[in-house]
PDB file of C-alpha atoms in Angstrom:
ATOM      1  CA  PHE E   1     105.516  70.229 140.513  1.00 62.00           C
ATOM      2  CA  TYR E   2     109.043  68.784 139.332  1.00 73.00           C
ATOM      3  CA  LEU E   3     110.282  68.676 142.760  1.00 79.00           C
ATOM      4  CA  PRO E   4     108.414  65.367 144.091  1.00 82.00           C
ATOM      5  CA  PRO E   5     110.023  62.991 141.311  1.00 84.00           C
ATOM      6  CA  LEU E   6     113.462  64.570 141.850  1.00 88.00           C
ATOM      7  CA  ILE E   7     113.289  64.097 145.679  1.00 87.00           C
ATOM      8  CA  PHE E   8     112.289  60.648 145.136  1.00 89.00           C
ATOM      9  CA  LEU E   9     115.062  60.195 142.787  1.00 92.00           C
ATOM     10  CA  LEU E  10     117.503  61.748 145.314  1.00 91.00           C
ATOM     11  CA  SER E  11     116.394  59.877 148.412  1.00 89.00           C
ATOM     12  CA  TRP E  12     116.316  56.526 146.442  1.00 88.00           C
ATOM     13  CA  LEU E  13     119.984  57.302 145.204  1.00 91.00           C
ATOM     14  CA  MET E  14     121.096  58.552 148.674  1.00 90.00           C
ATOM     15  CA  VAL E  15     120.246  54.941 150.565  1.00 88.00           C
ATOM     16  CA  VAL E  16     123.246  53.494 148.687  1.00 87.00           C
ATOM     17  CA  PRO E  17     126.238  55.050 149.914  1.00 89.00           C
ATOM     18  CA  PHE E  18     124.727  55.493 153.476  1.00 88.00           C
ATOM     19  CA  TYR E  19     124.021  52.027 153.574  1.00 86.00           C
ATOM     20  CA  ARG E  20     127.602  51.192 152.482  1.00 87.00           C
ATOM     21  CA  LEU E  21     128.624  53.577 155.415  1.00 86.00           C
ATOM     22  CA  VAL E  22     126.698  51.678 157.857  1.00 86.00           C
ATOM     23  CA  VAL E  23     126.922  48.246 156.787  1.00 84.00           C
ATOM     24  CA  GLY E  24     128.593  45.935 159.219  1.00 84.00           C
ATOM     25  CA  HIS E  25     127.853  48.265 162.219  1.00 86.00           C
ATOM     26  CA  ASN E  26     125.996  47.136 165.221  1.00 88.00           C
ATOM     27  CA  PRO E  27     122.224  47.437 164.078  1.00 85.00           C
ATOM     28  CA  ARG E  28     121.346  48.895 167.567  1.00 89.00           C
ATOM     29  CA  LEU E  29     123.763  51.751 167.181  1.00 89.00           C
ATOM     30  CA  VAL E  30     122.859  52.473 163.782  1.00 87.00           C
ATOM     31  CA  ASN E  31     119.000  52.588 164.477  1.00 86.00           C
ATOM     32  CA  GLN E  32     120.060  54.817 167.585  1.00 89.00           C
ATOM     33  CA  HIS E  33     122.031  57.251 165.263  1.00 88.00           C
ATOM     34  CA  ALA E  34     119.393  57.242 162.715  1.00 88.00           C
ATOM     35  CA  ARG E  35     116.749  58.258 165.340  1.00 88.00           C
ATOM     36  CA  GLU E  36     119.084  61.178 166.318  1.00 89.00           C
ATOM     37  CA  VAL E  37     119.081  62.326 162.814  1.00 88.00           C
ATOM     38  CA  LEU E  38     115.398  61.799 162.250  1.00 83.00           C
ATOM     39  CA  ALA E  39     115.010  64.170 165.562  1.00 84.00           C
ATOM     40  CA  VAL E  40     117.276  66.763 163.702  1.00 87.00           C
ATOM     41  CA  SER E  41     115.771  66.754 160.563  1.00 85.00           C
ATOM     42  CA  ALA E  42     112.304  66.537 161.484  1.00 80.00           C
ATOM     43  CA  SER E  43     112.878  69.762 163.551  1.00 79.00           C
ATOM     44  CA  ALA E  44     114.391  71.287 160.563  1.00 82.00           C
ATOM     45  CA  ILE E  45     111.519  70.457 158.327  1.00 79.00           C
ATOM     46  CA  SER E  46     109.086  71.941 160.911  1.00 75.00           C
ATOM     47  CA  LEU E  47     110.971  75.082 161.047  1.00 77.00           C
ATOM     48  CA  LEU E  48     111.237  75.564 157.271  1.00 77.00           C
ATOM     49  CA  HIS E  49     107.537  74.669 156.828  1.00 74.00           C
ATOM     50  CA  GLY E  50     106.599  77.227 159.355  1.00 72.00           C
ATOM     51  CA  LEU E  51     108.566  79.840 158.034  1.00 71.00           C
ATOM     52  CA  GLN E  52     107.297  79.229 154.399  1.00 71.00           C
ATOM     53  CA  THR E  53     103.676  78.843 155.445  1.00 69.00           C
ATOM     54  CA  GLY E  54     103.913  81.629 158.219  1.00 66.00           C
ATOM     55  CA  TYR E  55     105.136  83.905 155.598  1.00 65.00           C
ATOM     56  CA  LEU E  56     102.037  83.258 153.570  1.00 64.00           C
ATOM     57  CA  TYR E  57      99.887  83.519 156.704  1.00 65.00           C
ATOM     58  CA  LEU E  58     101.406  87.110 157.247  1.00 65.00           C
ATOM     59  CA  LEU E  59     100.916  88.223 153.651  1.00 64.00           C
ATOM     60  CA  LEU E  60      97.122  87.103 153.944  1.00 65.00           C
ATOM     61  CA  TRP E  61      96.957  88.912 157.202  1.00 63.00           C
ATOM     62  CA  ALA E  62      98.170  92.085 155.721  1.00 64.00           C
ATOM     63  CA  LEU E  63      95.921  91.807 152.774  1.00 61.00           C
ATOM     64  CA  LEU E  64      92.792  91.335 154.765  1.00 62.00           C
ATOM     65  CA  SER E  65      93.746  94.230 156.934  1.00 60.00           C
ATOM     66  CA  GLU E  66      93.966  96.387 153.962  1.00 59.00           C
ATOM     67  CA  ARG E  67      90.802  95.384 152.532  1.00 55.00           C
ATOM     68  CA  ILE E  68      88.738  95.265 155.910  1.00 54.00           C
ATOM     69  CA  MET E  69      90.367  97.695 158.355  1.00 53.00           C
ATOM     70  CA  ASP E  70      90.822 101.427 158.127  1.00 55.00           C
ATOM     71  CA  PRO E  71      94.151 102.548 156.802  1.00 56.00           C
ATOM     72  CA  ALA E  72      94.836 105.081 159.576  1.00 56.00           C
ATOM     73  CA  LEU E  73      94.285 101.830 162.042  1.00 53.00           C
ATOM     74  CA  ILE E  74      96.683  99.689 159.809  1.00 51.00           C
ATOM     75  CA  GLN E  75      99.409 102.855 160.107  1.00 53.00           C
ATOM     76  CA  SER E  76      98.690 102.807 163.863  1.00 53.00           C
ATOM     77  CA  LEU E  77      99.868  98.984 164.411  1.00 53.00           C
ATOM     78  CA  THR E  78     103.102  98.592 166.108  1.00 54.00           C
ATOM     79  CA  TRP E  79     105.289  95.890 167.110  1.00 52.00           C
ATOM     80  CA  GLY E  80     102.600  94.691 169.371  1.00 56.00           C
ATOM     81  CA  GLY E  81     100.111  94.344 166.551  1.00 58.00           C
ATOM     82  CA  MET E  82     102.364  92.605 164.246  1.00 62.00           C
ATOM     83  CA  LEU E  83     103.420  90.221 167.355  1.00 67.00           C
ATOM     84  CA  LEU E  84      99.801  89.604 167.947  1.00 69.00           C
ATOM     85  CA  GLY E  85      99.162  88.633 164.351  1.00 66.00           C
ATOM     86  CA  THR E  86     102.330  86.395 164.514  1.00 67.00           C
ATOM     87  CA  ILE E  87     101.205  84.488 167.658  1.00 73.00           C
ATOM     88  CA  ILE E  88      97.940  83.731 166.156  1.00 73.00           C
ATOM     89  CA  ILE E  89      99.416  82.582 163.099  1.00 70.00           C
ATOM     90  CA  ALA E  90     102.050  80.646 165.173  1.00 70.00           C
ATOM     91  CA  LEU E  91      99.225  78.925 167.013  1.00 76.00           C
ATOM     92  CA  SER E  92      97.094  78.162 164.113  1.00 74.00           C
ATOM     93  CA  LEU E  93     100.352  76.391 162.613  1.00 69.00           C
ATOM     94  CA  GLY E  94     100.825  74.433 165.671  1.00 71.00           C
ATOM     95  CA  ALA E  95      97.079  73.595 165.954  1.00 76.00           C
ATOM     96  CA  GLY E  96      97.202  72.148 162.500  1.00 71.00           C
ATOM     97  CA  THR E  97     100.249  70.294 163.035  1.00 68.00           C
ATOM     98  CA  LEU E  98      99.156  68.719 166.271  1.00 70.00           C
ATOM     99  CA  THR E  99      95.702  67.471 164.494  1.00 73.00           C
ATOM    100  CA  GLY E 100      96.768  66.766 161.082  1.00 68.00           C
ATOM    101  CA  GLY E 101     100.716  66.046 161.171  1.00 67.00           C
ATOM    102  CA  ARG E 102     100.695  62.912 163.078  1.00 71.00           C
ATOM    103  CA  ARG E 103      98.363  61.252 160.762  1.00 75.00           C
ATOM    104  CA  ILE E 104     100.180  62.634 157.706  1.00 72.00           C
ATOM    105  CA  GLY E 105     103.296  61.292 158.934  1.00 70.00           C
ATOM    106  CA  TYR E 106     101.926  58.092 160.107  1.00 74.00           C
ATOM    107  CA  THR E 107     100.286  57.392 156.574  1.00 73.00           C
ATOM    108  CA  PHE E 108     103.512  58.067 154.697  1.00 69.00           C
ATOM    109  CA  ALA E 109     105.918  56.407 157.067  1.00 67.00           C
ATOM    110  CA  TYR E 110     103.888  53.256 157.903  1.00 72.00           C
ATOM    111  CA  LYS E 111     100.814  52.735 155.742  1.00 77.00           C
ATOM    112  CA  MET E 112     102.341  54.149 152.264  1.00 82.00           C
ATOM    113  CA  VAL E 113     105.678  52.357 152.715  1.00 81.00           C
ATOM    114  CA  ARG E 114     107.460  50.802 155.912  1.00 79.00           C
ATOM    115  CA  LEU E 115     110.466  52.582 156.844  1.00 81.00           C
ATOM    116  CA  ASP E 116     113.125  51.345 159.213  1.00 83.00           C
ATOM    117  CA  PRO E 117     115.044  54.020 161.106  1.00 84.00           C
ATOM    118  CA  PHE E 118     117.884  54.228 158.884  1.00 87.00           C
ATOM    119  CA  ARG E 119     115.673  54.670 155.618  1.00 86.00           C
ATOM    120  CA  GLY E 120     113.464  56.989 157.607  1.00 85.00           C
ATOM    121  CA  ALA E 121     116.409  59.153 158.422  1.00 88.00           C
ATOM    122  CA  VAL E 122     117.634  59.161 154.809  1.00 89.00           C
ATOM    123  CA  ALA E 123     114.188  60.220 153.604  1.00 88.00           C
ATOM    124  CA  GLN E 124     114.147  63.144 156.519  1.00 87.00           C
ATOM    125  CA  GLY E 125     117.555  64.161 155.792  1.00 89.00           C
ATOM    126  CA  THR E 126     116.969  64.485 152.013  1.00 90.00           C
ATOM    127  CA  THR E 127     113.771  66.200 152.722  1.00 88.00           C
ATOM    128  CA  ALA E 128     115.406  68.907 155.016  1.00 87.00           C
ATOM    129  CA  VAL E 129     118.212  69.261 152.637  1.00 88.00           C
ATOM    130  CA  VAL E 130     115.948  70.059 149.677  1.00 88.00           C
ATOM    131  CA  GLN E 131     113.800  72.279 151.653  1.00 84.00           C
ATOM    132  CA  VAL E 132     116.655  74.489 152.607  1.00 83.00           C
ATOM    133  CA  ILE E 133     117.822  74.653 149.095  1.00 85.00           C
ATOM    134  CA  GLY E 134     114.601  75.066 147.708  1.00 79.00           C
ATOM    135  CA  TYR E 135     113.609  77.851 150.292  1.00 76.00           C
ATOM    136  CA  PHE E 136     116.806  79.965 150.705  1.00 77.00           C
ATOM    137  CA  LEU E 137     118.611  79.220 147.635  1.00 79.00           C
ATOM    138  CA  LEU E 138     116.087  78.515 144.551  1.00 77.00           C
ATOM    139  CA  GLN E 139     113.372  80.530 146.478  1.00 73.00           C
ATOM    140  CA  VAL E 140     110.647  78.274 144.682  1.00 74.00           C
ATOM    141  CA  PRO E 141     107.246  77.202 146.190  1.00 71.00           C
ATOM    142  CA  PHE E 142     106.983  73.640 147.213  1.00 75.00           C
ATOM    143  CA  SER E 143     104.433  71.641 149.483  1.00 75.00           C
ATOM    144  CA  SER E 144     106.638  70.101 152.678  1.00 77.00           C
ATOM    145  CA  SER E 145     104.193  67.065 152.510  1.00 77.00           C
ATOM    146  CA  HIS E 146     104.829  66.224 149.024  1.00 80.00           C
ATOM    147  CA  LEU E 147     108.324  66.358 149.316  1.00 84.00           C
ATOM    148  CA  ALA E 148     108.487  64.349 152.614  1.00 83.00           C
ATOM    149  CA  THR E 149     106.323  61.617 150.828  1.00 84.00           C
ATOM    150  CA  ALA E 150     107.975  61.270 147.866  1.00 86.00           C
ATOM    151  CA  SER E 151     111.082  61.202 149.819  1.00 87.00           C
ATOM    152  CA  ALA E 152     109.847  58.488 151.937  1.00 86.00           C
ATOM    153  CA  LEU E 153     108.751  56.509 149.066  1.00 86.00           C
ATOM    154  CA  GLY E 154     112.048  56.764 147.394  1.00 86.00           C
ATOM    155  CA  ALA E 155     113.975  55.651 150.439  1.00 86.00           C
ATOM    156  CA  GLY E 156     111.440  52.860 151.154  1.00 83.00           C
ATOM    157  CA  VAL E 157     111.436  51.280 147.491  1.00 83.00           C
ATOM    158  CA  ASN E 158     115.133  50.671 147.823  1.00 76.00           C
ATOM    159  CA  GLN E 159     114.762  47.652 150.045  1.00 74.00           C
ATOM    160  CA  ARG E 160     115.163  44.097 149.351  1.00 67.00           C
ATOM    161  CA  PHE E 161     111.580  43.297 150.674  1.00 63.00           C
ATOM    162  CA  ASN E 162     108.386  44.860 149.311  1.00 65.00           C
ATOM    163  CA  ALA E 163     107.209  47.274 151.686  1.00 72.00           C
ATOM    164  CA  LEU E 164     105.297  49.594 149.314  1.00 73.00           C
ATOM    165  CA  LYS E 165     101.612  49.594 149.515  1.00 79.00           C
ATOM    166  CA  SER E 166     100.688  50.522 146.121  1.00 78.00           C
ATOM    167  CA  ARG E 167      96.874  51.277 146.902  1.00 83.00           C
ATOM    168  CA  ILE E 168      97.999  53.949 149.304  1.00 81.00           C
ATOM    169  CA  VAL E 169     100.490  55.549 146.888  1.00 80.00           C
ATOM    170  CA  LEU E 170      97.834  55.741 144.110  1.00 84.00           C
ATOM    171  CA  GLN E 171      95.234  57.132 146.449  1.00 83.00           C
ATOM    172  CA  ILE E 172      98.230  60.193 147.367  1.00 80.00           C
ATOM    173  CA  LEU E 173      98.888  60.743 143.656  1.00 82.00           C
ATOM    174  CA  LEU E 174      94.957  61.068 143.168  1.00 86.00           C
ATOM    175  CA  VAL E 175      94.708  63.611 146.176  1.00 82.00           C
ATOM    176  CA  TRP E 176      97.751  65.580 144.577  1.00 77.00           C
ATOM    177  CA  LEU E 177      96.192  65.592 140.995  1.00 81.00           C
ATOM    178  CA  VAL E 178      92.709  66.851 142.561  1.00 86.00           C
ATOM    179  CA  THR E 179      94.423  69.525 144.819  1.00 81.00           C
ATOM    180  CA  ILE E 180      95.834  71.838 142.038  1.00 77.00           C
ATOM    181  CA  PRO E 181      92.480  72.574 140.061  1.00 85.00           C
ATOM    182  CA  ALA E 182      90.601  72.498 143.720  1.00 88.00           C
ATOM    183  CA  CYS E 183      92.992  75.187 144.976  1.00 84.00           C
ATOM    184  CA  PHE E 184      92.634  77.271 141.651  1.00 85.00           C
ATOM    185  CA  VAL E 185      88.755  77.098 142.235  1.00 90.00           C
ATOM    186  CA  PHE E 186      89.011  78.192 145.821  1.00 88.00           C
ATOM    187  CA  GLY E 187      91.453  80.952 145.053  1.00 86.00           C
ATOM    188  CA  VAL E 188      89.019  82.236 142.292  1.00 88.00           C
ATOM    189  CA  LEU E 189      86.045  82.205 144.627  1.00 89.00           C
ATOM    190  CA  ALA E 190      88.083  83.819 147.545  1.00 84.00           C
ATOM    191  CA  MET E 191      89.308  86.568 145.086  1.00 83.00           C
ATOM    192  CA  VAL E 192      85.664  87.063 144.024  1.00 85.00           C
ATOM    193  CA  ALA E 193      84.577  87.243 147.642  1.00 83.00           C
ATOM    194  CA  LEU E 194      87.493  89.829 148.536  1.00 76.00           C
ATOM    195  CA  GLN E 195      86.491  92.023 145.574  1.00 79.00           C
ATOM    196  CA  SER E 196      83.022  92.078 146.735  1.00 73.00           C
ATOM    197  CA  ILE E 197      84.020  93.507 150.322  1.00 69.00           C
ATOM    198  CA  HIS E 198      86.182  96.393 148.625  1.00 59.00           C
TER     199      HIS E 198
END
């Protein structure tokens, strides 16, 4: 819960030194290099999101297998069975990204705040670095979309012109606040349902 405000501040601060680094350079070249950074950092964010979410799916797969399947069948699962589970999880993550990821990205990069390629690269790069630190070093749970949204907001408000759409920001914050109790209720219902299967 504390990571989105921190990454907002970090992204806001990172615009200043990088802006001083590129000021006076050809804007076309700055945008070209910014788009290259965007491509690399977006790939890193996707990979780290897949690692984190895929691990949770594998854990859920194992728990459901233990509850539903015969223990002898679970022990007989080989690399082929685990590979099949991994492929199913990867396909579901890919389908989710294809159906919702573009819309989410469009919302926070265009509708919530207008980002030029330079500030987009700062936001994406900051998100990727914080994800690496959070996943590998701190090992804390986080939401990739929360981090990316807060980072885009931080980089976007550090502009001379007013590119922020406060109505969209308030809607996003409301969804964040509703998500935590909604997930709690869903988790309780899922736990009760799984206990009734046992």
